[in-house]
Every structure is written in C-alpha cells, then in structure tokens.
CSV table of C-alpha atoms and ligand atoms in Angstrom, one decimal:
chain,number,residue,atom,x,y,z
Q,1,MET,CA,0.0,0.0,0.0
Q,2,PRO,CA,1.5,3.4,-0.9
Q,3,THR,CA,2.3,5.6,2.1
Q,4,ALA,CA,0.6,9.0,1.9
Q,5,GLU,CA,2.8,12.1,2.5
Q,6,PRO,CA,2.5,12.9,6.2
Q,7,ARG,CA,0.5,16.0,6.7
Q,8,THR,CA,-0.4,18.4,9.5
Q,9,HIS,CA,-3.5,17.3,11.4
Q,10,ARG,CA,-6.0,20.0,12.6
Q,11,LEU,CA,-7.4,18.9,16.0
Q,12,GLY,CA,-10.0,20.6,18.0
Q,13,VAL,CA,-9.4,21.3,21.7
Q,14,LEU,CA,-12.6,21.7,23.8
Q,15,LEU,CA,-11.8,22.3,27.5
Q,16,GLY,CA,-15.1,21.5,29.0
Q,17,ASP,CA,-16.1,22.0,32.7
Q,18,GLY,CA,-14.7,21.3,36.2
Q,19,ILE,CA,-11.2,19.9,35.9
Q,20,GLY,CA,-11.3,20.2,32.0
Q,21,PRO,CA,-9.4,23.5,31.8
Q,22,GLU,CA,-6.6,21.9,33.9
Q,23,ILE,CA,-6.3,18.5,32.3
Q,24,VAL,CA,-6.9,19.2,28.6
Q,25,PRO,CA,-4.0,21.7,28.3
Q,26,ALA,CA,-1.8,19.2,30.1
Q,27,ALA,CA,-2.6,16.7,27.4
Q,28,VAL,CA,-1.9,19.2,24.6
Q,29,GLU,CA,1.6,19.9,26.2
Q,30,VAL,CA,2.4,16.2,26.3
Q,31,LEU,CA,1.1,15.4,22.8
Q,32,ASP,CA,3.0,18.3,21.3
Q,33,ALA,CA,6.2,17.0,22.9
Q,34,ALA,CA,5.6,13.4,21.7
Q,35,VAL,CA,4.8,14.5,18.1
Q,36,ALA,CA,8.0,16.7,18.0
Q,37,THR,CA,10.2,13.8,19.4
Q,38,ALA,CA,8.7,11.3,17.0
Q,39,GLY,CA,9.4,13.6,14.1
Q,40,ALA,CA,5.7,13.9,13.0
Q,41,LYS,CA,4.3,17.1,11.6
Q,42,PRO,CA,3.3,19.5,14.5
Q,43,LEU,CA,-0.3,19.4,15.5
Q,44,ASP,CA,-2.5,22.3,14.6
Q,45,TRP,CA,-4.8,22.9,17.6
Q,46,VAL,CA,-8.1,24.7,17.1
Q,47,PRO,CA,-9.6,25.9,20.4
Q,48,LEU,CA,-13.4,25.7,20.4
Q,49,PRO,CA,-15.9,26.7,23.1
Q,50,VAL,CA,-18.0,24.1,24.8
Q,51,GLY,CA,-19.8,23.6,28.2
Q,52,ALA,CA,-20.6,26.1,30.9
Q,53,ALA,CA,-18.1,28.7,29.5
Q,54,ALA,CA,-19.8,28.4,26.1
Q,55,ILE,CA,-23.2,28.9,27.7
Q,56,GLU,CA,-21.8,32.2,29.2
Q,57,SER,CA,-20.2,33.4,26.0
Q,58,HIS,CA,-22.4,31.9,23.2
Q,59,GLY,CA,-25.7,31.0,25.0
Q,60,SER,CA,-25.2,27.3,24.2
Q,61,ALA,CA,-23.2,24.4,25.7
Q,62,LEU,CA,-22.3,23.4,22.2
Q,63,PRO,CA,-22.5,26.5,19.9
Q,64,PRO,CA,-23.3,25.9,16.2
Q,65,ALA,CA,-20.0,27.5,15.3
Q,66,SER,CA,-18.1,24.9,17.3
Q,67,LEU,CA,-20.1,22.1,15.6
Q,68,GLU,CA,-19.4,23.5,12.2
Q,69,ALA,CA,-15.7,23.8,12.9
Q,70,LEU,CA,-15.6,20.2,14.1
Q,71,GLU,CA,-17.0,19.1,10.7
Q,72,GLU,CA,-13.7,20.3,9.1
Q,73,LEU,CA,-11.3,18.7,11.6
Q,74,ASP,CA,-9.5,15.4,11.7
Q,75,GLY,CA,-10.4,14.8,15.3
Q,76,TRP,CA,-10.5,16.5,18.7
Q,77,LEU,CA,-9.9,16.4,22.4
Q,78,LEU,CA,-13.1,16.9,24.5
Q,79,GLY,CA,-12.8,17.8,28.1
Q,80,PRO,CA,-15.4,16.5,30.6
Q,81,HIS,CA,-18.7,18.4,31.1
Q,82,ASP,CA,-20.8,18.9,34.1
Q,83,SER,CA,-24.2,19.2,32.4
Q,84,ALA,CA,-26.1,18.5,35.6
Q,85,ALA,CA,-25.0,22.0,36.7
Q,86,TYR,CA,-26.2,23.8,33.6
Q,87,PRO,CA,-29.2,26.1,33.8
Q,88,ALA,CA,-32.5,24.2,33.5
Q,89,GLU,CA,-33.1,25.1,29.8
Q,90,HIS,CA,-29.7,23.7,28.8
Q,91,ARG,CA,-30.1,20.6,31.0
Q,92,ALA,CA,-33.1,19.5,29.0
Q,93,GLN,CA,-30.9,19.1,25.9
Q,94,LEU,CA,-28.7,16.2,25.0
Q,95,ASN,CA,-25.3,16.8,26.8
Q,96,PRO,CA,-22.4,17.9,24.5
Q,97,SER,CA,-20.6,14.6,24.4
Q,98,GLY,CA,-23.8,12.6,23.9
Q,99,PHE,CA,-24.7,15.0,21.1
Q,100,LEU,CA,-21.3,14.7,19.4
Q,101,ARG,CA,-21.3,10.9,19.6
Q,102,LYS,CA,-24.7,10.8,18.0
Q,103,HIS,CA,-24.2,13.6,15.5
Q,104,PHE,CA,-20.9,12.2,14.1
Q,105,GLU,CA,-22.0,8.6,14.6
Q,106,LEU,CA,-18.9,7.8,16.7
Q,107,PHE,CA,-20.1,4.3,17.1
Q,108,ALA,CA,-17.1,2.7,18.8
Q,109,ASN,CA,-16.1,3.8,22.3
Q,110,ILE,CA,-12.8,2.2,23.1
Q,111,ARG,CA,-11.9,2.2,26.8
Q,112,PRO,CA,-8.6,0.5,27.8
Q,113,ALA,CA,-7.8,-0.4,31.4
Q,114,LYS,CA,-4.2,-1.0,32.2
Q,115,ALA,CA,-2.4,-0.8,35.5
Q,116,PHE,CA,1.0,0.8,35.9
Q,117,GLU,CA,3.8,-1.2,37.5
Q,118,GLY,CA,4.3,-0.3,41.1
Q,119,VAL,CA,1.0,1.5,41.4
Q,120,GLN,CA,-1.5,0.0,43.8
Q,121,ALA,CA,-4.3,-1.4,41.6
Q,122,ILE,CA,-7.1,-3.5,42.9
Q,123,THR,CA,-6.4,-6.0,40.1
Q,124,PRO,CA,-2.6,-5.5,39.3
Q,125,GLY,CA,-2.4,-7.6,36.1
Q,126,ILE,CA,-5.3,-5.9,34.4
Q,127,ASP,CA,-4.7,-5.1,30.7
Q,128,LEU,CA,-7.9,-5.1,28.8
Q,129,VAL,CA,-10.0,-3.0,26.5
Q,130,ILE,CA,-13.7,-2.4,26.6
Q,131,VAL,CA,-15.3,-1.8,23.2
Q,132,ARG,CA,-18.6,-0.2,23.9
Q,133,GLU,CA,-21.4,0.3,21.3
Q,134,ASN,CA,-21.9,4.0,21.4
Q,135,THR,CA,-25.0,4.9,19.3
Q,136,GLU,CA,-28.0,2.9,20.6
Q,137,GLY,CA,-28.8,0.2,23.2
Q,138,PHE,CA,-30.3,1.2,26.6
Q,139,TYR,CA,-29.1,4.8,26.4
Q,140,ALA,CA,-32.5,6.2,25.4
Q,141,ASP,CA,-30.9,9.6,24.6
Q,142,ARG,CA,-29.2,8.0,21.6
Q,143,SER,CA,-31.7,5.5,20.5
Q,144,THR,CA,-34.1,7.7,18.5
Q,145,TYR,CA,-33.8,10.0,15.5
Q,146,ARG,CA,-35.4,12.9,17.2
Q,147,GLY,CA,-36.3,13.4,20.9
Q,148,THR,CA,-35.2,10.7,23.4
Q,149,GLY,CA,-36.5,7.2,24.0
Q,150,GLU,CA,-37.2,8.1,27.6
Q,151,TYR,CA,-40.7,9.5,28.4
Q,152,MET,CA,-43.5,9.6,31.0
Q,153,PRO,CA,-47.0,8.8,29.7
Q,154,THR,CA,-48.4,9.8,33.2
Q,155,ALA,CA,-46.9,11.5,36.2
Q,156,ASP,CA,-46.4,8.0,37.8
Q,157,VAL,CA,-45.1,6.0,34.8
Q,158,ALA,CA,-41.7,6.3,33.2
Q,159,ILE,CA,-40.6,4.3,30.2
Q,160,ALA,CA,-37.2,4.0,28.5
Q,161,MET,CA,-36.6,2.3,25.2
Q,162,GLY,CA,-33.6,0.2,24.2
Q,163,ILE,CA,-32.7,-0.1,20.5
Q,164,PHE,CA,-30.6,-2.9,19.0
Q,165,THR,CA,-30.0,-3.1,15.3
Q,166,ARG,CA,-28.1,-5.6,13.2
Q,167,PRO,CA,-25.9,-3.1,11.3
Q,168,ALA,CA,-24.8,-1.4,14.6
Q,169,ILE,CA,-24.0,-4.6,16.3
Q,170,GLU,CA,-22.2,-6.0,13.3
Q,171,ARG,CA,-19.9,-3.0,13.0
Q,172,ILE,CA,-19.1,-2.9,16.7
Q,173,ALA,CA,-18.4,-6.6,16.7
Q,174,ARG,CA,-16.0,-6.2,13.7
Q,175,GLU,CA,-14.3,-3.4,15.5
Q,176,ALA,CA,-13.8,-5.6,18.6
Q,177,PHE,CA,-12.6,-8.6,16.6
Q,178,GLU,CA,-10.1,-6.5,14.7
Q,179,LEU,CA,-8.8,-5.0,17.9
Q,180,ALA,CA,-8.5,-8.5,19.5
Q,181,ARG,CA,-6.4,-9.6,16.5
Q,182,THR,CA,-3.8,-6.9,17.4
Q,183,ARG,CA,-3.7,-8.0,21.0
Q,184,ARG,CA,-4.1,-11.5,22.7
Q,185,ARG,CA,-6.9,-12.7,20.3
Q,186,HIS,CA,-9.5,-13.2,23.0
Q,187,LEU,CA,-12.9,-11.5,22.8
Q,188,THR,CA,-15.6,-11.6,25.5
Q,189,VAL,CA,-19.2,-10.6,24.7
Q,190,VAL,CA,-21.1,-9.1,27.8
Q,191,HIS,CA,-24.9,-9.3,27.7
Q,192,LYS,CA,-27.9,-10.4,29.7
Q,193,ALA,CA,-29.3,-12.8,27.2
Q,194,ASN,CA,-31.1,-15.0,29.8
Q,195,VAL,CA,-33.5,-12.1,30.6
Q,196,LEU,CA,-33.2,-9.5,27.8
Q,197,ARG,CA,-33.3,-12.2,25.2
Q,198,MET,CA,-34.5,-10.2,22.1
Q,199,THR,CA,-32.2,-7.3,22.7
Q,200,THR,CA,-28.9,-8.4,24.4
Q,201,GLY,CA,-29.5,-11.9,23.1
Q,202,PHE,CA,-29.6,-10.5,19.6
Q,203,PHE,CA,-26.3,-8.7,20.4
Q,204,LEU,CA,-24.7,-12.0,21.5
Q,205,ASP,CA,-26.1,-13.9,18.4
Q,206,ILE,CA,-24.7,-11.4,16.0
Q,207,CYS,CA,-21.3,-11.2,17.7
Q,208,ARG,CA,-21.2,-15.0,17.3
Q,209,GLU,CA,-22.1,-14.8,13.6
Q,210,VAL,CA,-19.4,-12.2,13.0
Q,211,GLY,CA,-17.0,-14.4,15.0
Q,212,ALA,CA,-17.2,-17.0,12.2
Q,213,GLU,CA,-15.1,-14.6,10.1
Q,214,TYR,CA,-12.5,-14.5,12.9
Q,215,PRO,CA,-11.7,-18.2,13.7
Q,216,ASP,CA,-8.3,-17.1,15.1
Q,217,VAL,CA,-10.0,-15.1,17.9
Q,218,GLU,CA,-11.2,-17.1,21.0
Q,219,LEU,CA,-14.7,-16.0,21.7
Q,220,ASP,CA,-16.6,-16.3,25.0
Q,221,ASP,CA,-19.4,-14.5,26.8
Q,222,PHE,CA,-20.7,-13.6,30.2
Q,223,HIS,CA,-23.9,-12.1,31.7
Q,224,ILE,CA,-23.3,-8.5,32.8
Q,225,ASP,CA,-23.9,-9.3,36.5
Q,226,ALA,CA,-21.5,-12.3,36.5
Q,227,MET,CA,-19.0,-10.2,34.6
Q,228,THR,CA,-18.6,-7.7,37.4
Q,229,ALA,CA,-17.6,-10.5,39.7
Q,230,HIS,CA,-15.2,-12.1,37.2
Q,231,LEU,CA,-13.5,-8.7,36.7
Q,232,VAL,CA,-13.0,-8.1,40.4
Q,233,ARG,CA,-11.8,-11.7,40.8
Q,234,ARG,CA,-9.6,-12.2,37.7
Q,235,ALA,CA,-9.4,-9.1,35.5
Q,236,ALA,CA,-6.1,-10.2,34.1
Q,237,ALA,CA,-7.9,-13.1,32.3
Q,238,PHE,CA,-9.7,-10.7,29.9
Q,239,ASP,CA,-8.4,-9.1,26.8
Q,240,VAL,CA,-11.1,-7.3,24.7
Q,241,ILE,CA,-14.7,-7.0,25.9
Q,242,VAL,CA,-17.5,-6.0,23.6
Q,243,THR,CA,-20.9,-4.9,24.9
Q,244,GLU,CA,-23.8,-2.5,24.5
Q,245,ASN,CA,-23.8,1.1,25.4
Q,246,MET,CA,-25.0,1.3,29.0
Q,247,PHE,CA,-23.3,-2.0,30.1
Q,248,GLY,CA,-20.0,-0.6,28.6
Q,249,ASP,CA,-20.3,2.7,30.4
Q,250,ILE,CA,-20.8,1.1,33.8
Q,251,LEU,CA,-18.3,-1.7,33.2
Q,252,SER,CA,-15.6,0.7,32.1
Q,253,ASP,CA,-15.8,2.8,35.3
Q,254,LEU,CA,-15.3,-0.4,37.2
Q,255,THR,CA,-12.3,-1.5,35.1
Q,256,GLY,CA,-10.8,2.0,35.4
Q,257,GLU,CA,-10.9,1.9,39.1
Q,258,LEU,CA,-9.7,-1.7,39.2
Q,259,ALA,CA,-6.6,-0.6,37.3
Q,260,GLY,CA,-5.8,2.1,39.9
Q,261,SER,CA,-8.0,5.2,39.4
Q,262,LEU,CA,-10.7,6.6,37.2
Q,263,GLY,CA,-8.1,9.3,36.6
Q,264,ILE,CA,-6.0,7.0,34.4
Q,265,ALA,CA,-8.8,5.6,32.2
Q,266,GLY,CA,-8.5,6.9,28.6
Q,267,SER,CA,-11.2,6.6,26.0
Q,268,LEU,CA,-11.6,7.2,22.2
Q,269,ASN,CA,-15.0,7.6,20.4
Q,270,ALA,CA,-14.5,6.7,16.8
Q,271,SER,CA,-16.3,6.2,13.5
Q,272,HIS,CA,-14.5,5.1,10.3
Q,273,THR,CA,-13.7,8.8,9.5
Q,274,ARG,CA,-13.5,10.8,12.8
Q,275,ALA,CA,-12.4,10.3,16.4
Q,276,MET,CA,-13.0,12.2,19.6
Q,277,ALA,CA,-10.6,11.7,22.5
Q,278,GLN,CA,-12.3,12.0,25.9
Q,279,ALA,CA,-11.3,10.8,29.3
Q,280,ALA,CA,-13.7,8.1,30.7
Q,281,HIS,CA,-14.2,10.1,33.9
Q,282,GLY,CA,-16.4,13.1,34.5
Q,283,SER,CA,-15.7,16.7,35.4
Q,284,ALA,CA,-14.8,16.0,39.0
Q,285,PRO,CA,-16.3,19.3,40.4
Q,286,ASP,CA,-15.1,18.2,43.9
Q,287,ILE,CA,-11.5,18.8,43.0
Q,288,ALA,CA,-11.8,21.4,40.2
Q,289,GLY,CA,-9.6,24.5,40.3
Q,290,GLN,CA,-7.1,23.0,42.7
Q,291,ASN,CA,-4.5,21.8,40.1
Q,292,VAL,CA,-4.6,18.3,41.7
Q,293,ALA,CA,-6.6,16.3,39.0
Q,294,ASN,CA,-4.9,13.5,37.3
Q,295,PRO,CA,-4.4,14.3,33.6
Q,296,ILE,CA,-3.4,10.7,32.7
Q,297,ALA,CA,-6.8,9.7,31.3
Q,298,VAL,CA,-7.1,12.6,28.9
Q,299,ILE,CA,-3.4,12.3,28.0
Q,300,ARG,CA,-3.9,8.6,27.2
Q,301,SER,CA,-7.1,9.5,25.2
Q,302,GLY,CA,-5.0,11.9,23.2
Q,303,ALA,CA,-2.4,9.2,22.6
Q,304,MET,CA,-5.2,6.9,21.3
Q,305,LEU,CA,-6.3,9.7,18.9
Q,306,LEU,CA,-2.7,10.0,17.6
Q,307,SER,CA,-2.5,6.2,17.1
Q,308,TRP,CA,-5.9,6.2,15.4
Q,309,LEU,CA,-4.8,9.1,13.1
Q,310,GLY,CA,-1.5,7.3,12.4
Q,311,THR,CA,-3.3,4.1,11.4
Q,312,ARG,CA,-5.8,5.9,9.3
Q,313,HIS,CA,-3.4,8.2,7.5
Q,314,ALA,CA,-0.5,5.6,7.3
Q,315,ASP,CA,1.7,7.9,9.3
Q,316,PRO,CA,4.0,5.8,11.5
Q,317,ALA,CA,5.5,8.8,13.2
Q,318,LEU,CA,2.1,9.5,14.8
Q,319,GLN,CA,1.9,5.9,16.0
Q,320,GLN,CA,5.4,6.3,17.4
Q,321,ALA,CA,4.3,9.5,19.2
Q,322,ALA,CA,1.5,7.5,20.8
Q,323,THR,CA,3.9,4.8,22.0
Q,324,LEU,CA,6.2,7.5,23.4
Q,325,VAL,CA,3.3,9.0,25.4
Q,326,GLU,CA,2.4,5.6,27.0
Q,327,ALA,CA,6.0,4.8,27.8
Q,328,ALA,CA,6.7,8.2,29.3
Q,329,LEU,CA,3.5,8.0,31.5
Q,330,ALA,CA,4.7,4.6,32.8
Q,331,THR,CA,8.2,5.9,33.5
Q,332,THR,CA,6.9,9.1,35.2
Q,333,VAL,CA,4.4,7.2,37.4
Q,334,GLU,CA,6.9,4.5,38.3
Q,335,SER,CA,9.4,7.1,39.3
Q,336,GLY,CA,7.0,8.3,41.9
Q,337,THR,CA,5.7,11.5,40.3
Q,338,ARG,CA,2.0,11.1,40.8
Q,339,THR,CA,-1.1,13.1,41.5
Q,340,PRO,CA,-2.9,12.7,44.8
Q,341,ASP,CA,-5.5,10.1,43.5
Q,342,LEU,CA,-2.5,7.8,43.0
Q,343,ARG,CA,-1.2,8.7,46.5
Q,344,GLY,CA,1.4,11.2,45.1
Q,345,THR,CA,1.9,14.9,45.7
Q,346,ALA,CA,2.5,16.2,42.1
Q,347,THR,CA,0.2,18.9,40.8
Q,348,THR,CA,-1.6,18.4,37.4
Q,349,SER,CA,0.8,20.9,35.7
Q,350,ASP,CA,3.9,19.4,37.3
Q,351,PHE,CA,2.9,15.9,36.3
Q,352,ALA,CA,2.3,17.0,32.7
Q,353,ALA,CA,5.6,18.9,32.6
Q,354,ALA,CA,7.4,15.8,33.9
Q,355,VAL,CA,5.9,13.5,31.3
Q,356,ALA,CA,6.7,16.0,28.5
Q,357,ALA,CA,10.3,16.3,29.8
Q,358,THR,CA,10.7,12.5,29.9
Q,359,ILE,CA,9.5,12.3,26.3
Q,360,THR,CA,11.8,15.1,25.2
Q,361,ALA,CA,14.8,13.7,27.1
Q,362,GLY,CA,14.5,10.5,24.9
Q,363,ARG,CA,14.9,12.5,21.8
N,401,ATP,P1,-20.0,12.0,35.3
N,401,ATP,O1,-21.5,11.7,35.6
N,401,ATP,O2,-19.8,13.1,34.4
N,401,ATP,O3,-19.3,10.7,34.9
N,401,ATP,P2,-19.4,11.8,38.1
N,401,ATP,O4,-19.6,12.9,39.1
N,401,ATP,O5,-20.2,10.6,38.2
N,401,ATP,O6,-19.4,12.5,36.7
N,401,ATP,P3,-16.5,12.0,38.1
N,401,ATP,O7,-16.6,13.4,37.8
N,401,ATP,O8,-15.8,11.1,37.2
N,401,ATP,O9,-17.9,11.3,38.3
N,401,ATP,O10,-15.9,11.8,39.6
N,401,ATP,C1,-16.0,10.6,40.3
N,401,ATP,C2,-14.9,10.7,41.4
N,401,ATP,O11,-13.6,10.4,40.8
N,401,ATP,C3,-14.8,12.0,42.1
N,401,ATP,O12,-14.4,11.8,43.4
N,401,ATP,C4,-13.6,12.7,41.4
N,401,ATP,O13,-12.9,13.6,42.1
N,401,ATP,C5,-12.7,11.5,41.0
N,401,ATP,N1,-12.0,11.8,39.7
N,401,ATP,C6,-12.6,11.8,38.5
N,401,ATP,N2,-11.7,12.1,37.6
N,401,ATP,C7,-10.5,12.4,38.2
N,401,ATP,C8,-9.2,12.7,37.8
N,401,ATP,N3,-8.9,13.0,36.6
N,401,ATP,N4,-8.2,12.9,38.8
N,401,ATP,C9,-8.6,12.6,40.1
N,401,ATP,N5,-9.8,12.2,40.5
N,401,ATP,C10,-10.7,12.1,39.6
C-alpha cells in the first residue's frame, strides 16, 4: 500500500467543565512533545468553546459555530462536562458529548484499562480494552432520530426504550474482533441474554455470527452481572470485551478503578472517519480549580487519537508518538511522580511537565 505524504492534522481542543481546563491543556503539552520527538508534523490545535463557558459566551453548551468547525477537523480532544450543573433550559438538551457521539456517529467507544507497574491497583495484572457500542442500546438519549426514547406517559409511569439493530451490532463486533487480532486474540461478549433475550440476546447472536469470520480469535461471553464478579476476581484473564452502550459505560468505570484510578482511564470515540478523545471520567467538580486532578486519562485518550490518526493516514510517526506517550506515562508514574489520586503529591501541571520532559529527554 503506498504511504501518503505525512500532513499536519488539525485537531479541536474543547476544554469543558470542572477539571477540564486543567487536564486538557496538560494533554496538549504532552502530545506536542511526543509529536516533536517522534518527528511527526506538528499538530494544529483549534480551540473551540463548549460547556458552561460556552453557555456564558455563546448561550449554548455546544455553539453551532463549534459544531461547524468540528466538521472540518481530523479529530478533537473533548474535556469533561458537568451538564447537571447547567441552567435548566440547557439541562433539557442532550449533553455535549452525547450529542457529538450521536451527531458524528462515533459508534465505537474504546476504553482500555491497564495498571501501571508499582501503582497500587485492585487487580494489578489488568490489561484489557472495553469496546462499547456508542450509538444505541439502553441509552435512550441516543436511540431515536429525534427526541429521546425516555418518556413519562403519566406522572407516575416512566418508560425507557432500548434499541438494538443488526448493522450497529455487526460494525461494533467487527471493530472488537479486529482489535482483538492486534492483542491477545481473546474476545468476550457481555450481555444479559437470559432475561433481555431479544435485545442483548440479539447482540450476542450477531457477535457469534461475525465471529465465524475470525476463527483465530477465541470468543466467550458472560452475563453483565456475573462479569462484574469475574472482573474483580480475575481481571487479568480478559483481553477485549464488547458490549452494548450502558453496560459498557458502567463496566468501564469499574475497570478504570480496578486498574488504579478513574483518573487513568483513557477513551476514544471513533467512527471510520472521525475520532474524539475524551477521558472516561467526568468533570470531578469536587477537585476542580485545585491543580490536583490526574491528567493521565485525557493524555492517554489523546495518545489513542494519535494512534488512530497514524493508522488511518498511514503515518507511522504519529503511532510512534502515541507509543512515546504511553512509555513516558509509565516511567513518570513508576518514578513516583504522581497526583494525589495515585497517592502522590504532584500537581496536574507538574505531572504533565514531567511527562513532557521524559519524552523530550528521549529524543
Ligand atoms: P459523570 O457523571 O460526568 O461521569 P461523576 O460525578 O459521576 O461524573 P466523576 O466526575 O468522574 O464522576 O468523579 C468521580 C470521582 O472520581 C470524584 O471523586 C472525582 O474527584 C474523581 N475523579 C474523576 N476524575 C478524576 C481525575 N482525573 N483525577 C482525580 N480524581 C478524579
């Protein structure tokens, strides 16, 4: 396959709420250092307003101008948002990340969980990736064309709808099998097919059908409830896990914490043409503004974006940059430079500077 001439990638940077304005710039600093060290073209960052600051400045948590700008970009870094704290008229709308996932059909949410050496993790050997279907399932806010699938026919009755479609399940299953092929070739489907037979049972059946194309990948499956126990007991036994939207959201918070802290859990939301890097955690309003938040999750998410761009645009220097970031994070954490959630004393900005310096020192 001919290799395209490497080009400059234009990436959006959307700070978000709570700890977002602290951790997202930390990620930009580290990614810039990695790209320079790997010899890739410098990244062209495009700042765009989102969240509470955008409500103040533009009257919308996701201004139309930000959305239009994103259409033209190769990908972006999205900070967390605290939509529960928005004024009532903005709370009623789909939150910015849910909206972006649906609008751009970012169907695959990839959430790795990997412990660092020497960092106290509940399950030390954990090294797995959750592949979460991101566009339908039991998240009613994403399962309809207009409006949401959650409604109240009377004041005392609430109904939520789950949607499961063959094309969406086939594409997420393929994504998961392809990922498993690049790892330990073991895929686990998580469902609740004994009770939710037509919906999650359908999800399981289609994953098995797609599995016929991947005889080299070992396939097994667990009920969602049993899976939580298996993860706590023997997380190291799992490689890639594929599941529907809500199960994946819940399970990935669990695996992030099992690996040491929610603050280290990266995540990428991707379609075949676009990707949005976004930490798996929320806006952590309890620690916002103190320069103590752990930026690892958003840094790792950014590295996943570089790797995705590198694969998509056949640019090995970007993949190298992503590898440098992961290695420098491990070196920095193992050397004892850690934020308070990992029982360290480093500030957010000091930690990011240490990671960037580690990368640059290897030049
Ligand atoms: P959301 O609903 O948006 O996921 P949440 O309030 O349920 O938000 P988080 O904002 O992720 O959850 O916070 C959960 C806990 O994890 C909080 O105690 C928070 O301080 C902590 N936490 C989350 N992210 C980080 C981080 N990057 N560094 C340190 N602690 C974090």
